[in-house]
Tab-separated table of C-alpha atoms in Angstrom:
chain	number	residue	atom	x	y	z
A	1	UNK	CA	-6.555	-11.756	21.960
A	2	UNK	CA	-3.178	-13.147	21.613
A	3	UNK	CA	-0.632	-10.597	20.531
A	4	UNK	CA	0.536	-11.313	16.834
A	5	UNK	CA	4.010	-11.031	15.568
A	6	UNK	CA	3.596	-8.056	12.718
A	7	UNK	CA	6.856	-7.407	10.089
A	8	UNK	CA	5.371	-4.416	7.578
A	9	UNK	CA	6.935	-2.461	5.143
A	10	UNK	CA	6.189	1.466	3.999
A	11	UNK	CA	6.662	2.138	8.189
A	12	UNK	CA	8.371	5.615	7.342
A	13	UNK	CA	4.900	7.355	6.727
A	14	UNK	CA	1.310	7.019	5.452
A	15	UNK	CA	-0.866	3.828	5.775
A	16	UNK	CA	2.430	2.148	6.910
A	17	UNK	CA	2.997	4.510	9.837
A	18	UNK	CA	-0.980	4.177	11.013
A	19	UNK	CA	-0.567	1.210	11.062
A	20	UNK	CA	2.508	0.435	13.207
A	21	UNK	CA	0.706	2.711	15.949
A	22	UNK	CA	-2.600	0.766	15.702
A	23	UNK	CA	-0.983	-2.340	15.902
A	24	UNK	CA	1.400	-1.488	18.797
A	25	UNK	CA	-1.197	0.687	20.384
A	26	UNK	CA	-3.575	-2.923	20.479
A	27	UNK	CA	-0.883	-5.233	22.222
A	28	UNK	CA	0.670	-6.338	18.929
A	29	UNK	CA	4.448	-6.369	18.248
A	30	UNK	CA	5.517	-5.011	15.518
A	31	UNK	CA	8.522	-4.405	13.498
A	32	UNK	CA	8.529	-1.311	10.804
A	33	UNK	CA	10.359	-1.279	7.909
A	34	UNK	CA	11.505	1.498	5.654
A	35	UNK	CA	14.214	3.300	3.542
A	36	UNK	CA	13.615	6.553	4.855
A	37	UNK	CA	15.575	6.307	8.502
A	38	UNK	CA	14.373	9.681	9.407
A	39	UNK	CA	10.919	8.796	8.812
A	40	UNK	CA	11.091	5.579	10.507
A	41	UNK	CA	12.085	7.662	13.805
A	42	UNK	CA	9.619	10.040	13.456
A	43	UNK	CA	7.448	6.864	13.639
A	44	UNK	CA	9.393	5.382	16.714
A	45	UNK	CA	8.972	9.341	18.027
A	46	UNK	CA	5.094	9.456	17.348
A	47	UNK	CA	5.300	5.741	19.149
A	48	UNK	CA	6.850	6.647	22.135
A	49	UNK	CA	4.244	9.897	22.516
A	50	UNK	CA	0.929	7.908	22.122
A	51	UNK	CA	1.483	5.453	24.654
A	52	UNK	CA	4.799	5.555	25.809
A	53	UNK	CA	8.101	2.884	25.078
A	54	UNK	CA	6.447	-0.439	25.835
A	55	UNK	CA	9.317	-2.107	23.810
A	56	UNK	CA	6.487	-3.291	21.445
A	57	UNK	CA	7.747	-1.416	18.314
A	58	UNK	CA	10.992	-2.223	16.151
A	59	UNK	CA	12.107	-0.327	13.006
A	60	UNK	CA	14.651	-1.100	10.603
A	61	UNK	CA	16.071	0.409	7.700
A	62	UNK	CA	14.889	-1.821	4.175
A	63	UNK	CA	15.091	-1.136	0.597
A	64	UNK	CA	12.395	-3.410	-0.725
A	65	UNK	CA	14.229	-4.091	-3.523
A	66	UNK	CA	17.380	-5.382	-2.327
A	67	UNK	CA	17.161	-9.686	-1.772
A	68	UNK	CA	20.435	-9.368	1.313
A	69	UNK	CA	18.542	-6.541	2.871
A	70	UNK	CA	15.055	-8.561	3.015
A	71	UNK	CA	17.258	-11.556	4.487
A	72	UNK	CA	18.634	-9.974	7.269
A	73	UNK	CA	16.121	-7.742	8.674
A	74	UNK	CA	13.602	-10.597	8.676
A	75	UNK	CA	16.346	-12.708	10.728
A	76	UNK	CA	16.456	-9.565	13.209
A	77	UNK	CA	12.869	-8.945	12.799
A	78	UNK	CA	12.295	-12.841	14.052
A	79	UNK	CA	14.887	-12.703	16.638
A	80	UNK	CA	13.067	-9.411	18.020
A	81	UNK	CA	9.449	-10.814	17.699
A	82	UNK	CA	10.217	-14.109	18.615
A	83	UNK	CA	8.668	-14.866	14.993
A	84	UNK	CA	6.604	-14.185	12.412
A	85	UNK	CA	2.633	-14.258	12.414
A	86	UNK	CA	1.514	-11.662	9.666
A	87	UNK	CA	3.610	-9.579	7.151
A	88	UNK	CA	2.019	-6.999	5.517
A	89	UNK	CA	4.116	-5.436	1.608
A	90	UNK	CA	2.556	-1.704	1.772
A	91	UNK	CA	5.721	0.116	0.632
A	92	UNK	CA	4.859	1.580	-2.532
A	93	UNK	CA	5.864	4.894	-4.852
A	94	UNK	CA	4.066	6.575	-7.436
A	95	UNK	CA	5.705	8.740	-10.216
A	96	UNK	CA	2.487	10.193	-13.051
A	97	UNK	CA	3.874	10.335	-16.321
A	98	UNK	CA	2.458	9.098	-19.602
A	99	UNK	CA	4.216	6.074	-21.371
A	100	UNK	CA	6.192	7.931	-23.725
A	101	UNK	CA	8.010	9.654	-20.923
A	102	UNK	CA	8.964	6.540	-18.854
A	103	UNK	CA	13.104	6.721	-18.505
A	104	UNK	CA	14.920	3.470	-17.255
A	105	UNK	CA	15.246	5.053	-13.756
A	106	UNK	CA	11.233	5.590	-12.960
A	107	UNK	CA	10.655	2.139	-14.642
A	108	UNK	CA	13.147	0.488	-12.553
A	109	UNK	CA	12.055	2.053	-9.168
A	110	UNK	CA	8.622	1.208	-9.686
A	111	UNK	CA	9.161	-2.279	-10.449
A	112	UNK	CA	11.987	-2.418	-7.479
A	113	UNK	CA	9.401	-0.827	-5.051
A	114	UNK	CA	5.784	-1.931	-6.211
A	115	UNK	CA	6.840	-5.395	-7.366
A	116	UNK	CA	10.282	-6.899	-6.724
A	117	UNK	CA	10.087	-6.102	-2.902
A	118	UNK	CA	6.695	-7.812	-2.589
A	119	UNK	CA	7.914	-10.842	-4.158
A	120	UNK	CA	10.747	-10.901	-2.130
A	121	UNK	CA	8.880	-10.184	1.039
A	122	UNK	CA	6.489	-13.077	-0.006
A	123	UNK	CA	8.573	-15.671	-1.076
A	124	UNK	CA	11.442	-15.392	2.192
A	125	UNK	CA	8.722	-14.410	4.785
A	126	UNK	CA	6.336	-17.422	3.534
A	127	UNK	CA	9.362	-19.525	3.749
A	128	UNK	CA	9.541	-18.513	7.727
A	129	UNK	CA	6.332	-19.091	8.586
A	130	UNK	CA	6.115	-22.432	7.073
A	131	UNK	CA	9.153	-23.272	8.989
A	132	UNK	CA	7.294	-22.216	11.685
A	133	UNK	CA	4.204	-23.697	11.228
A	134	UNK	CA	6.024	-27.207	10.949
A	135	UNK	CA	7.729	-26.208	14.061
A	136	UNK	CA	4.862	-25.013	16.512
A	137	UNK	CA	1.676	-25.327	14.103
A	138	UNK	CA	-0.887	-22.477	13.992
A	139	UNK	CA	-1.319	-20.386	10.791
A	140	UNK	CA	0.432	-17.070	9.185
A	141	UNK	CA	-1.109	-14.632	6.953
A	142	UNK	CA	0.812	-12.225	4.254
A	143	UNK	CA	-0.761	-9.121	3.288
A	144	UNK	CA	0.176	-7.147	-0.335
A	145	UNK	CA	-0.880	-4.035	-0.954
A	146	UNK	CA	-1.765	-3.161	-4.444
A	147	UNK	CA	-4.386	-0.546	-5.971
A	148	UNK	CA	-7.580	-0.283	-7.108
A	149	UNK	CA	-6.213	0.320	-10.130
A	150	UNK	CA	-4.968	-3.145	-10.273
A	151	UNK	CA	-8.603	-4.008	-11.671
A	152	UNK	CA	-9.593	-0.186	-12.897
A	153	UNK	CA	-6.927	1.352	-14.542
A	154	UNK	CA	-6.487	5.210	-15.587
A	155	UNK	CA	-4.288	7.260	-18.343
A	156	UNK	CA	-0.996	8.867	-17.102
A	157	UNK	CA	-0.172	5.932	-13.741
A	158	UNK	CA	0.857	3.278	-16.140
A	159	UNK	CA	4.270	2.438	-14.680
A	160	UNK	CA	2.513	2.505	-11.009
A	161	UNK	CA	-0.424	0.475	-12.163
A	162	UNK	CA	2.069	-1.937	-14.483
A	163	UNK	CA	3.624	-2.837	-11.267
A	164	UNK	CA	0.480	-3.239	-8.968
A	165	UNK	CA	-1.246	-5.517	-11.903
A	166	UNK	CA	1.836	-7.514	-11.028
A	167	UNK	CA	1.381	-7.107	-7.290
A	168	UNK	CA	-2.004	-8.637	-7.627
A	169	UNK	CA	-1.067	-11.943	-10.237
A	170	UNK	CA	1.784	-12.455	-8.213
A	171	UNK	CA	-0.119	-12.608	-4.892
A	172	UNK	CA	-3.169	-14.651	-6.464
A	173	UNK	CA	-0.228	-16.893	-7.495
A	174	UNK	CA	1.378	-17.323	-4.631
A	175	UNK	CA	-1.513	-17.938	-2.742
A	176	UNK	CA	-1.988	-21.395	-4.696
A	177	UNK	CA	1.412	-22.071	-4.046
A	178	UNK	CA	0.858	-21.727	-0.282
A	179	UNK	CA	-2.296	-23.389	-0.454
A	180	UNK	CA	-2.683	-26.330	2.523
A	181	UNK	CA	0.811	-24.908	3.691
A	182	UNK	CA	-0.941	-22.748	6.653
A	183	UNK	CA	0.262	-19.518	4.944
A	184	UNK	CA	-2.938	-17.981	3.821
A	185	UNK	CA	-2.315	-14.689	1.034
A	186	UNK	CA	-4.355	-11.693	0.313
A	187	UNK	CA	-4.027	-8.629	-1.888
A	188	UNK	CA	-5.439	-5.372	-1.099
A	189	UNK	CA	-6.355	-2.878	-3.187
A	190	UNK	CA	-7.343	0.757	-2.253
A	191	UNK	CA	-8.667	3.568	-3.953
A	192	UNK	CA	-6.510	6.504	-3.737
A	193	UNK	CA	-5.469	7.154	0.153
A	194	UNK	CA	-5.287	10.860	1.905
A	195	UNK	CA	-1.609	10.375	2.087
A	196	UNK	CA	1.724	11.724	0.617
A	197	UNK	CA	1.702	9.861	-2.174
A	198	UNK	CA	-1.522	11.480	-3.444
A	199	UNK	CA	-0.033	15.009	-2.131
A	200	UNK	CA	3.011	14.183	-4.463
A	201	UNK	CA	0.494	13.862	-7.450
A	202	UNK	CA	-1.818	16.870	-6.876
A	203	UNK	CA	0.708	19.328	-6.460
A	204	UNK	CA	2.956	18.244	-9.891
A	205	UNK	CA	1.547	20.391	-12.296
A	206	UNK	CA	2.978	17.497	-14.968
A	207	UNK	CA	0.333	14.686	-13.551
A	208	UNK	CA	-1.968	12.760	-15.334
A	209	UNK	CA	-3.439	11.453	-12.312
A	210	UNK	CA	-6.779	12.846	-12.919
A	211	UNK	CA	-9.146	10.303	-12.011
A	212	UNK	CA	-7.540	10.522	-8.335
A	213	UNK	CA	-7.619	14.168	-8.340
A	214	UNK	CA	-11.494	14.274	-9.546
A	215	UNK	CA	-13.042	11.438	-6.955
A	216	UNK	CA	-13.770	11.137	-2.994
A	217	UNK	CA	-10.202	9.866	-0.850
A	218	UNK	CA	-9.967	7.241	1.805
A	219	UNK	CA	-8.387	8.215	5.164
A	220	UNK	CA	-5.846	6.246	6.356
A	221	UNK	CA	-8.512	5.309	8.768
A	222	UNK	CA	-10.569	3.383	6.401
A	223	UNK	CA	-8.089	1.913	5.125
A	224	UNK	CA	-7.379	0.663	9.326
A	225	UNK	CA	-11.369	-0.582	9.369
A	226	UNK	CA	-10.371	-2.653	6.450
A	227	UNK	CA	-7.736	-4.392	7.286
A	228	UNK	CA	-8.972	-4.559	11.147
A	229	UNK	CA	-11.931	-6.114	10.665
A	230	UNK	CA	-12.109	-7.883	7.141
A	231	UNK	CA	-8.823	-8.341	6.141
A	232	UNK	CA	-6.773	-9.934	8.823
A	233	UNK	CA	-10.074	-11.924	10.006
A	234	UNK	CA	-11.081	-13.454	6.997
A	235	UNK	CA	-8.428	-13.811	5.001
A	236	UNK	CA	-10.035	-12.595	1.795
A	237	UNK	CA	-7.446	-13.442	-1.740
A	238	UNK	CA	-8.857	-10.552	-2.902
A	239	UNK	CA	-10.170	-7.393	-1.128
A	240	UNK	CA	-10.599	-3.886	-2.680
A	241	UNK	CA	-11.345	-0.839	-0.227
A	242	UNK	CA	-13.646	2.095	-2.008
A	243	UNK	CA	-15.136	5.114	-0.835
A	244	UNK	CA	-18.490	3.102	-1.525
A	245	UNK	CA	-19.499	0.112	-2.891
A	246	UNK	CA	-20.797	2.005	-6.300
A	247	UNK	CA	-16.998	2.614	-6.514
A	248	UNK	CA	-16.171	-0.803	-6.131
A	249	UNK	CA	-18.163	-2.337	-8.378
A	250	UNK	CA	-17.641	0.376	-11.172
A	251	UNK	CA	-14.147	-0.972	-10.556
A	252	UNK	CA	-14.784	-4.542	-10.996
A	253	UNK	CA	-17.060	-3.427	-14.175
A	254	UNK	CA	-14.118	-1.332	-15.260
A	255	UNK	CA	-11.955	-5.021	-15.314
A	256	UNK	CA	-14.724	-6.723	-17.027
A	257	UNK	CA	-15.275	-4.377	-19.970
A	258	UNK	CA	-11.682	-2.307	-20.332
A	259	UNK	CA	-11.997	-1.993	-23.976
A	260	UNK	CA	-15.819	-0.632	-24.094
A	261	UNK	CA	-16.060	2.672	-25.527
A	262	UNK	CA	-18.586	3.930	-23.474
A	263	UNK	CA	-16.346	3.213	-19.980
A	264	UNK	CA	-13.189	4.467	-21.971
A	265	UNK	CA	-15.470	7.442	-22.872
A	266	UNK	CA	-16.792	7.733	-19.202
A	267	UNK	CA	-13.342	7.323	-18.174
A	268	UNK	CA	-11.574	10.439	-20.115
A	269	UNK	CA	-14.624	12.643	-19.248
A	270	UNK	CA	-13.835	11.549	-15.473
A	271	UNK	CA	-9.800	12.404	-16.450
A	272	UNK	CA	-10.918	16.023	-17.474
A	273	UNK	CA	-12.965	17.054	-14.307
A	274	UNK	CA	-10.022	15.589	-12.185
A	275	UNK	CA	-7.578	17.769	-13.676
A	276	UNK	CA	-9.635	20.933	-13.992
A	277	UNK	CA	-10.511	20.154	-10.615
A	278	UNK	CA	-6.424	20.018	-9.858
A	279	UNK	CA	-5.602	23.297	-11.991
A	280	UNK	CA	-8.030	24.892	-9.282
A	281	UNK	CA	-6.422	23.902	-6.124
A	282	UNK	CA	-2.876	24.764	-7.365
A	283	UNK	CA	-4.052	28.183	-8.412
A	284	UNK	CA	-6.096	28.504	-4.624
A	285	UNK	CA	-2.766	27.559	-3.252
A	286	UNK	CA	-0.997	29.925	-5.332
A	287	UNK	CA	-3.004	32.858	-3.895
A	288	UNK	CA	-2.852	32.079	-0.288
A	289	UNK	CA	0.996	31.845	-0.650
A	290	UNK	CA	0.615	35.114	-1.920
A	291	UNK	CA	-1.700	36.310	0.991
A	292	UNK	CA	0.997	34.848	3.196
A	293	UNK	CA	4.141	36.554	1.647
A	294	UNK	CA	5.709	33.665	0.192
């Protein structure tokens, strides 16, 4: 297959950081972006021990949220790649809280990180590959990440979910603004992901996070099968990723009927066995560091 041109964001760690390697270690070039420079050369470190410098990885330091940021590392991203062929928004941060506790600082990061930076990332990297579609013809494809809980969502992630709701209208948006352009959109949205993120959550005793806590986990290596072999080949607007397809459809079902009693019943119940199930592991982890001396 022809090597693609990859730009992706979130290339410090997690899903972001799998998939970097993936990409670079099938022929791709890519071009990681982050605002965490030491994680971004751990990435270029766990690069160069997989399969050795092939000169097929970039990385560059990005805070989503800043417009003159976005604009110059996608000029140096295109100058290293030699253009642009997919970019994929999977930056994202997640601060549990309920609504009453949201200060202007969480509210702003949120929106900076889970929404602002994908419509940036959308609306000057669509620009570039229509420019160079017109130029050399072919197609482009920008990827958003969102959540499941863009369609399903739960008590105590409002500010995350606010933002990913937005992540999801804005893509389905754009994507009829790019329509017959060549620039084809999707928006994925993942249940909760084996990553640092969800660490972050379990271990703050302050979470309301339960339905996450009480539920199976992707692997970031789902999340890879995803994108590998639906995503990027079909082009889906929409495409959630669930443990199983019961999960998915609850989901959808969840969307349709948000104000039912029953699901807001099954919902809470769901809430409470996630939490108990978290105020177990913290007080597991609490005796081994005591077994350990800590």
């Amino acid at each position: 297959k022809t090597p693609r041109r990859i730009f992706l964001t979130g290339g410090a760690s997690g899903v972001g950081r799998h998939l970097s390697l993936l990409f670079t270690s099938q022929g791709h070039n890519v071009y990681a972006a982050d605002v965490n420079a030491r994680g971004l050369e751990d990435t270029m470190q766990n690069y160069n021990e997989i399969s050795g410098p092939k000169g097929n990885l970039y990385t560059g330091v990005l805070d989503v949220g800043d417009f003159q940021m976005w604009e110059a590392i996608l000029k140096n991203s295109v100058d290293k790649l030699g253009g642009l062929d997919v970019l994929m928004n999977i930056a994202g941060v997640a601060a549990p809280g309920l609504t009453v506790d949201a200060t202007e600082k969480l509210i702003d990061l949120h929106i900076n990180v889970n929404l602002k930076g994908v419509m940036i990332g959308t609306s000057l990297g669509g620009k570039i590959m229509q420019e160079q579609i017109k130029k050399h013809g072919g197609s482009c494809h920008i990827v958003n990440f969102a959540s499941m809980g863009a369609v399903a969502p739960c008590k105590g992630m409002g500010l995350y979910l606010g933002a990913k709701y937005g992540c999801r209208g804005y893509t389905l948006c754009a994507a009829k603004d790019y329509w017959g352009t060549g620039v084809y959109l999707s928006v994925v949205m993942p249940e909760a992901i084996k990553t640092g993120m969800y660490a972050n959550q379990i271990n703050n005793p302050g979470s309301y996070a339960g339905l996450a806590f009480g539920g199976p986990l992707l692997d970031v290596t789902d999340v890879e099968w995803a994108i590998v072999n639906k995503v990027l080949p079909e082009r889906p607007r929409e495409y959630i990723i669930g443990t199983s397809w019961v999960r998915v459809k609850g989901a959808r079902m969840s969307d349709m009927f948000s104000s039912s009693w029953i699901l807001n019943t099954a919902e809470e119940y769901m809430l409470q066995q996630g939490l108990k199930y978290q105020a177990e592991y913290l007080k597991e982890k609490k005796k081994k560091k005591k077994k350990k001396g800590f």
